[in-house]
Amino acid sequence: MTRKALETCVEYVEEISNADEKGITILMNALIESGLVMQILDYSRPASGAEHHLSHYWEIYLLKTNQKQLLHGAKVGVATTMIVELYKKNWKKLLRSERIKNTVYGNGIEQYGEYIFSVIEKLPFPDELKKLLEKVGGPTTVEELGIPQEIVIESLNEAYHLRDRCTGLLLLNQIKETPIWL
């Protein structure tokens, strides 16, 4: 259901960007469907992963520094482009990592890693995602959001702690030899 809702939004990005009745209806129905999936499953995983961890980390930074909050979707959109890039660049390294085999996630990666990698390969590239964001008038970079580079780097290396959830960001942090940066 979540994938269908997402695919519908992509298919009708033109209507959504026009903010006409049809586009807003499509977008609202997709958001409701996503919410229903979370309600049925009793957790937010289908619609909230590492991209939300980054967004929440940036939210905390803005609160701590008494700055104006940004739209949740704007932060998540930019974070999604970053996470997709990070996953596409690093998933093979994760699959081959001896270090990950010695963690609690090792069995899962051994069992499901190739499948997860096949899903990551099918994800649109960050530039394609940025075009969709631009189309609907959203920011595409952390610079547009006004998030300082040091906070972005910090978030890539610390945001996975915000929730007890296994994401690619958590796994990449388990095997990193140097701080993560794009």
PDB file of C-alpha atoms in Angstrom:
ATOM      1  CA  MET A   1       0.000   0.000   0.000  1.00  0.00           C
ATOM      2  CA  THR A   2       2.810   2.405   0.836  1.00  0.00           C
ATOM      3  CA  ARG A   3       4.618   1.662  -2.418  1.00  0.00           C
ATOM      4  CA  LYS A   4       1.387   2.085  -4.393  1.00  0.00           C
ATOM      5  CA  ALA A   5       0.743   5.445  -2.696  1.00  0.00           C
ATOM      6  CA  LEU A   6       4.269   6.589  -3.526  1.00  0.00           C
ATOM      7  CA  GLU A   7       4.070   5.404  -7.133  1.00  0.00           C
ATOM      8  CA  THR A   8       0.746   7.200  -7.558  1.00  0.00           C
ATOM      9  CA  CYS A   9       2.319  10.454  -6.356  1.00  0.00           C
ATOM     10  CA  VAL A  10       5.193  10.053  -8.797  1.00  0.00           C
ATOM     11  CA  GLU A  11       2.801   9.232 -11.631  1.00  0.00           C
ATOM     12  CA  TYR A  12       0.740  12.338 -10.904  1.00  0.00           C
ATOM     13  CA  VAL A  13       3.563  14.707  -9.957  1.00  0.00           C
ATOM     14  CA  GLU A  14       2.382  17.198 -12.572  1.00  0.00           C
ATOM     15  CA  GLU A  15      -1.087  17.402 -11.016  1.00  0.00           C
ATOM     16  CA  ILE A  16       0.394  17.602  -7.517  1.00  0.00           C
ATOM     17  CA  SER A  17       2.762  20.390  -8.589  1.00  0.00           C
ATOM     18  CA  ASN A  18      -0.199  22.331 -10.012  1.00  0.00           C
ATOM     19  CA  ALA A  19      -1.847  22.126  -6.582  1.00  0.00           C
ATOM     20  CA  ASP A  20      -5.194  21.713  -8.283  1.00  0.00           C
ATOM     21  CA  GLU A  21      -8.053  19.709  -6.801  1.00  0.00           C
ATOM     22  CA  LYS A  22      -7.005  16.467  -8.499  1.00  0.00           C
ATOM     23  CA  GLY A  23      -3.364  16.794  -7.394  1.00  0.00           C
ATOM     24  CA  ILE A  24      -4.220  17.663  -3.812  1.00  0.00           C
ATOM     25  CA  THR A  25      -6.723  14.777  -3.676  1.00  0.00           C
ATOM     26  CA  ILE A  26      -4.071  12.336  -4.951  1.00  0.00           C
ATOM     27  CA  LEU A  27      -1.526  13.601  -2.436  1.00  0.00           C
ATOM     28  CA  MET A  28      -3.958  13.505   0.495  1.00  0.00           C
ATOM     29  CA  ASN A  29      -5.140   9.993  -0.398  1.00  0.00           C
ATOM     30  CA  ALA A  30      -1.505   8.823  -0.552  1.00  0.00           C
ATOM     31  CA  LEU A  31      -0.795  10.340   2.862  1.00  0.00           C
ATOM     32  CA  ILE A  32      -3.912   8.720   4.315  1.00  0.00           C
ATOM     33  CA  GLU A  33      -2.981   5.324   2.821  1.00  0.00           C
ATOM     34  CA  SER A  34       0.520   5.623   4.259  1.00  0.00           C
ATOM     35  CA  GLY A  35      -0.942   6.486   7.654  1.00  0.00           C
ATOM     36  CA  LEU A  36      -3.333   3.550   7.473  1.00  0.00           C
ATOM     37  CA  VAL A  37      -0.478   1.145   6.790  1.00  0.00           C
ATOM     38  CA  MET A  38       1.335   2.453   9.859  1.00  0.00           C
ATOM     39  CA  GLN A  39      -1.848   2.103  11.893  1.00  0.00           C
ATOM     40  CA  ILE A  40      -2.505  -1.463  10.684  1.00  0.00           C
ATOM     41  CA  LEU A  41       1.063  -2.575  11.386  1.00  0.00           C
ATOM     42  CA  ASP A  42       1.310  -0.540  14.598  1.00  0.00           C
ATOM     43  CA  TYR A  43       4.665   0.993  13.647  1.00  0.00           C
ATOM     44  CA  SER A  44       5.964   3.623  11.269  1.00  0.00           C
ATOM     45  CA  ARG A  45       8.639   1.596   9.452  1.00  0.00           C
ATOM     46  CA  PRO A  46       6.820   1.482   6.081  1.00  0.00           C
ATOM     47  CA  ALA A  47       7.005   5.271   5.837  1.00  0.00           C
ATOM     48  CA  SER A  48       9.873   6.234   8.118  1.00  0.00           C
ATOM     49  CA  GLY A  49      13.475   5.134   7.906  1.00  0.00           C
ATOM     50  CA  ALA A  50      16.898   6.728   7.922  1.00  0.00           C
ATOM     51  CA  GLU A  51      15.628   9.784   6.028  1.00  0.00           C
ATOM     52  CA  HIS A  52      13.359  10.541   8.989  1.00  0.00           C
ATOM     53  CA  HIS A  53      16.238  10.054  11.413  1.00  0.00           C
ATOM     54  CA  LEU A  54      18.159  12.788   9.595  1.00  0.00           C
ATOM     55  CA  SER A  55      15.093  15.029   9.525  1.00  0.00           C
ATOM     56  CA  HIS A  56      14.490  14.584  13.260  1.00  0.00           C
ATOM     57  CA  TYR A  57      18.164  15.226  14.017  1.00  0.00           C
ATOM     58  CA  TRP A  58      17.962  18.502  12.088  1.00  0.00           C
ATOM     59  CA  GLU A  59      14.722  19.364  13.928  1.00  0.00           C
ATOM     60  CA  ILE A  60      16.450  18.877  17.273  1.00  0.00           C
ATOM     61  CA  TYR A  61      19.341  21.066  16.108  1.00  0.00           C
ATOM     62  CA  LEU A  62      16.921  23.829  15.081  1.00  0.00           C
ATOM     63  CA  LEU A  63      15.112  23.595  18.431  1.00  0.00           C
ATOM     64  CA  LYS A  64      18.347  23.670  20.422  1.00  0.00           C
ATOM     65  CA  THR A  65      19.574  26.716  18.515  1.00  0.00           C
ATOM     66  CA  ASN A  66      16.191  28.460  18.738  1.00  0.00           C
ATOM     67  CA  GLN A  67      15.810  28.642  14.972  1.00  0.00           C
ATOM     68  CA  LYS A  68      12.680  28.579  12.869  1.00  0.00           C
ATOM     69  CA  GLN A  69      11.414  25.066  12.185  1.00  0.00           C
ATOM     70  CA  LEU A  70      11.274  23.771   8.626  1.00  0.00           C
ATOM     71  CA  LEU A  71       8.497  21.785   7.009  1.00  0.00           C
ATOM     72  CA  HIS A  72       8.804  18.096   7.845  1.00  0.00           C
ATOM     73  CA  GLY A  73       8.341  17.066   4.207  1.00  0.00           C
ATOM     74  CA  ALA A  74      11.018  19.494   3.032  1.00  0.00           C
ATOM     75  CA  LYS A  75      13.575  17.976   5.397  1.00  0.00           C
ATOM     76  CA  VAL A  76      12.532  14.402   4.615  1.00  0.00           C
ATOM     77  CA  GLY A  77      12.686  15.060   0.863  1.00  0.00           C
ATOM     78  CA  VAL A  78      16.252  16.362   1.032  1.00  0.00           C
ATOM     79  CA  ALA A  79      17.249  13.609   3.462  1.00  0.00           C
ATOM     80  CA  THR A  80      15.783  10.997   1.100  1.00  0.00           C
ATOM     81  CA  THR A  81      18.070  12.111  -1.724  1.00  0.00           C
ATOM     82  CA  MET A  82      21.036  11.850   0.631  1.00  0.00           C
ATOM     83  CA  ILE A  83      20.101   8.424   1.984  1.00  0.00           C
ATOM     84  CA  VAL A  84      19.480   7.002  -1.493  1.00  0.00           C
ATOM     85  CA  GLU A  85      22.901   8.258  -2.594  1.00  0.00           C
ATOM     86  CA  LEU A  86      24.538   6.821   0.506  1.00  0.00           C
ATOM     87  CA  TYR A  87      22.866   3.434   0.026  1.00  0.00           C
ATOM     88  CA  LYS A  88      23.624   3.216  -3.690  1.00  0.00           C
ATOM     89  CA  LYS A  89      27.291   4.064  -3.085  1.00  0.00           C
ATOM     90  CA  ASN A  90      27.839   1.801  -0.088  1.00  0.00           C
ATOM     91  CA  TRP A  91      25.518  -1.208  -0.099  1.00  0.00           C
ATOM     92  CA  LYS A  92      27.959  -3.542  -1.870  1.00  0.00           C
ATOM     93  CA  LYS A  93      30.604  -2.638   0.700  1.00  0.00           C
ATOM     94  CA  LEU A  94      28.117  -3.465   3.433  1.00  0.00           C
ATOM     95  CA  LEU A  95      27.324  -6.855   1.906  1.00  0.00           C
ATOM     96  CA  ARG A  96      31.031  -7.747   1.815  1.00  0.00           C
ATOM     97  CA  SER A  97      31.877  -6.382   5.258  1.00  0.00           C
ATOM     98  CA  GLU A  98      33.381  -8.849   7.677  1.00  0.00           C
ATOM     99  CA  ARG A  99      32.677  -6.373  10.453  1.00  0.00           C
ATOM    100  CA  ILE A 100      28.901  -6.535   9.879  1.00  0.00           C
ATOM    101  CA  LYS A 101      28.971 -10.347  10.030  1.00  0.00           C
ATOM    102  CA  ASN A 102      30.100 -10.053  13.646  1.00  0.00           C
ATOM    103  CA  THR A 103      27.182  -7.849  14.697  1.00  0.00           C
ATOM    104  CA  VAL A 104      23.631  -8.742  15.675  1.00  0.00           C
ATOM    105  CA  TYR A 105      22.634  -7.787  12.109  1.00  0.00           C
ATOM    106  CA  GLY A 106      25.004 -10.232  10.421  1.00  0.00           C
ATOM    107  CA  ASN A 107      22.493 -13.062   9.961  1.00  0.00           C
ATOM    108  CA  GLY A 108      19.884 -10.723   8.512  1.00  0.00           C
ATOM    109  CA  ILE A 109      22.354  -9.232   6.046  1.00  0.00           C
ATOM    110  CA  GLU A 110      23.541 -12.681   5.059  1.00  0.00           C
ATOM    111  CA  GLN A 111      19.967 -13.870   4.565  1.00  0.00           C
ATOM    112  CA  TYR A 112      18.352 -10.760   3.044  1.00  0.00           C
ATOM    113  CA  GLY A 113      21.255  -8.588   1.898  1.00  0.00           C
ATOM    114  CA  GLU A 114      21.085  -9.486  -1.788  1.00  0.00           C
ATOM    115  CA  TYR A 115      17.338  -8.859  -1.857  1.00  0.00           C
ATOM    116  CA  ILE A 116      17.774  -5.503  -0.118  1.00  0.00           C
ATOM    117  CA  PHE A 117      20.533  -4.619  -2.577  1.00  0.00           C
ATOM    118  CA  SER A 118      18.245  -5.485  -5.514  1.00  0.00           C
ATOM    119  CA  VAL A 119      15.624  -3.112  -4.088  1.00  0.00           C
ATOM    120  CA  ILE A 120      18.220  -0.357  -3.626  1.00  0.00           C
ATOM    121  CA  GLU A 121      19.357  -0.796  -7.231  1.00  0.00           C
ATOM    122  CA  LYS A 122      15.780  -0.120  -8.378  1.00  0.00           C
ATOM    123  CA  LEU A 123      15.525   3.124  -6.416  1.00  0.00           C
ATOM    124  CA  PRO A 124      15.651   6.282  -8.507  1.00  0.00           C
ATOM    125  CA  PHE A 125      18.976   8.087  -8.498  1.00  0.00           C
ATOM    126  CA  PRO A 126      19.262  11.211  -6.314  1.00  0.00           C
ATOM    127  CA  ASP A 127      19.113  13.509  -9.361  1.00  0.00           C
ATOM    128  CA  GLU A 128      15.776  11.970 -10.366  1.00  0.00           C
ATOM    129  CA  LEU A 129      14.442  12.492  -6.852  1.00  0.00           C
ATOM    130  CA  LYS A 130      15.659  16.090  -6.875  1.00  0.00           C
ATOM    131  CA  LYS A 131      13.800  16.717 -10.144  1.00  0.00           C
ATOM    132  CA  LEU A 132      10.594  15.469  -8.520  1.00  0.00           C
ATOM    133  CA  LEU A 133      11.193  17.697  -5.498  1.00  0.00           C
ATOM    134  CA  GLU A 134      11.886  20.682  -7.744  1.00  0.00           C
ATOM    135  CA  LYS A 135       8.740  19.942  -9.721  1.00  0.00           C
ATOM    136  CA  VAL A 136       6.586  20.317  -6.616  1.00  0.00           C
ATOM    137  CA  GLY A 137       8.515  23.373  -5.407  1.00  0.00           C
ATOM    138  CA  GLY A 138      10.501  21.660  -2.656  1.00  0.00           C
ATOM    139  CA  PRO A 139      14.115  22.196  -1.639  1.00  0.00           C
ATOM    140  CA  THR A 140      16.673  19.701  -2.944  1.00  0.00           C
ATOM    141  CA  THR A 141      19.775  20.398  -0.839  1.00  0.00           C
ATOM    142  CA  VAL A 142      20.711  20.944   2.783  1.00  0.00           C
ATOM    143  CA  GLU A 143      22.020  24.351   1.734  1.00  0.00           C
ATOM    144  CA  GLU A 144      18.507  25.329   0.650  1.00  0.00           C
ATOM    145  CA  LEU A 145      17.260  24.174   4.040  1.00  0.00           C
ATOM    146  CA  GLY A 146      19.958  26.209   5.783  1.00  0.00           C
ATOM    147  CA  ILE A 147      21.333  23.232   7.713  1.00  0.00           C
ATOM    148  CA  PRO A 148      25.080  23.735   8.348  1.00  0.00           C
ATOM    149  CA  GLN A 149      27.433  21.154   6.844  1.00  0.00           C
ATOM    150  CA  GLU A 150      28.808  20.176  10.257  1.00  0.00           C
ATOM    151  CA  ILE A 151      25.279  19.309  11.423  1.00  0.00           C
ATOM    152  CA  VAL A 152      24.677  17.295   8.243  1.00  0.00           C
ATOM    153  CA  ILE A 153      27.872  15.314   8.839  1.00  0.00           C
ATOM    154  CA  GLU A 154      26.975  14.891  12.495  1.00  0.00           C
ATOM    155  CA  SER A 155      23.507  13.649  11.558  1.00  0.00           C
ATOM    156  CA  LEU A 156      24.862  11.065   9.113  1.00  0.00           C
ATOM    157  CA  ASN A 157      27.018   9.688  11.910  1.00  0.00           C
ATOM    158  CA  GLU A 158      24.678  10.032  14.894  1.00  0.00           C
ATOM    159  CA  ALA A 159      21.022  10.222  13.805  1.00  0.00           C
ATOM    160  CA  TYR A 160      20.621   6.444  13.710  1.00  0.00           C
ATOM    161  CA  HIS A 161      20.643   6.571  17.544  1.00  0.00           C
ATOM    162  CA  LEU A 162      17.331   8.454  17.621  1.00  0.00           C
ATOM    163  CA  ARG A 163      15.216   5.328  17.190  1.00  0.00           C
ATOM    164  CA  ASP A 164      15.714   1.677  17.898  1.00  0.00           C
ATOM    165  CA  ARG A 165      15.320   0.736  14.249  1.00  0.00           C
ATOM    166  CA  CYS A 166      17.609  -1.124  11.879  1.00  0.00           C
ATOM    167  CA  THR A 167      18.213   1.006   8.801  1.00  0.00           C
ATOM    168  CA  GLY A 168      20.973   1.081   6.237  1.00  0.00           C
ATOM    169  CA  LEU A 169      22.279   4.178   8.019  1.00  0.00           C
ATOM    170  CA  LEU A 170      22.655   2.211  11.258  1.00  0.00           C
ATOM    171  CA  LEU A 171      24.404  -0.624   9.405  1.00  0.00           C
ATOM    172  CA  LEU A 172      26.772   1.707   7.561  1.00  0.00           C
ATOM    173  CA  ASN A 173      27.649   3.323  10.873  1.00  0.00           C
ATOM    174  CA  GLN A 174      28.484  -0.137  12.228  1.00  0.00           C
ATOM    175  CA  ILE A 175      31.140  -0.718   9.556  1.00  0.00           C
ATOM    176  CA  LYS A 176      32.514   2.786   8.970  1.00  0.00           C
ATOM    177  CA  GLU A 177      36.220   3.371   9.333  1.00  0.00           C
ATOM    178  CA  THR A 178      35.924   7.140   8.946  1.00  0.00           C
ATOM    179  CA  PRO A 179      32.952   9.456   9.477  1.00  0.00           C
ATOM    180  CA  ILE A 180      30.201   9.100   6.895  1.00  0.00           C
ATOM    181  CA  TRP A 181      29.935  11.921   4.405  1.00  0.00           C
ATOM    182  CA  LEU A 182      28.576  12.144   0.875  1.00  0.00           C
TER     183      LEU A 182
END
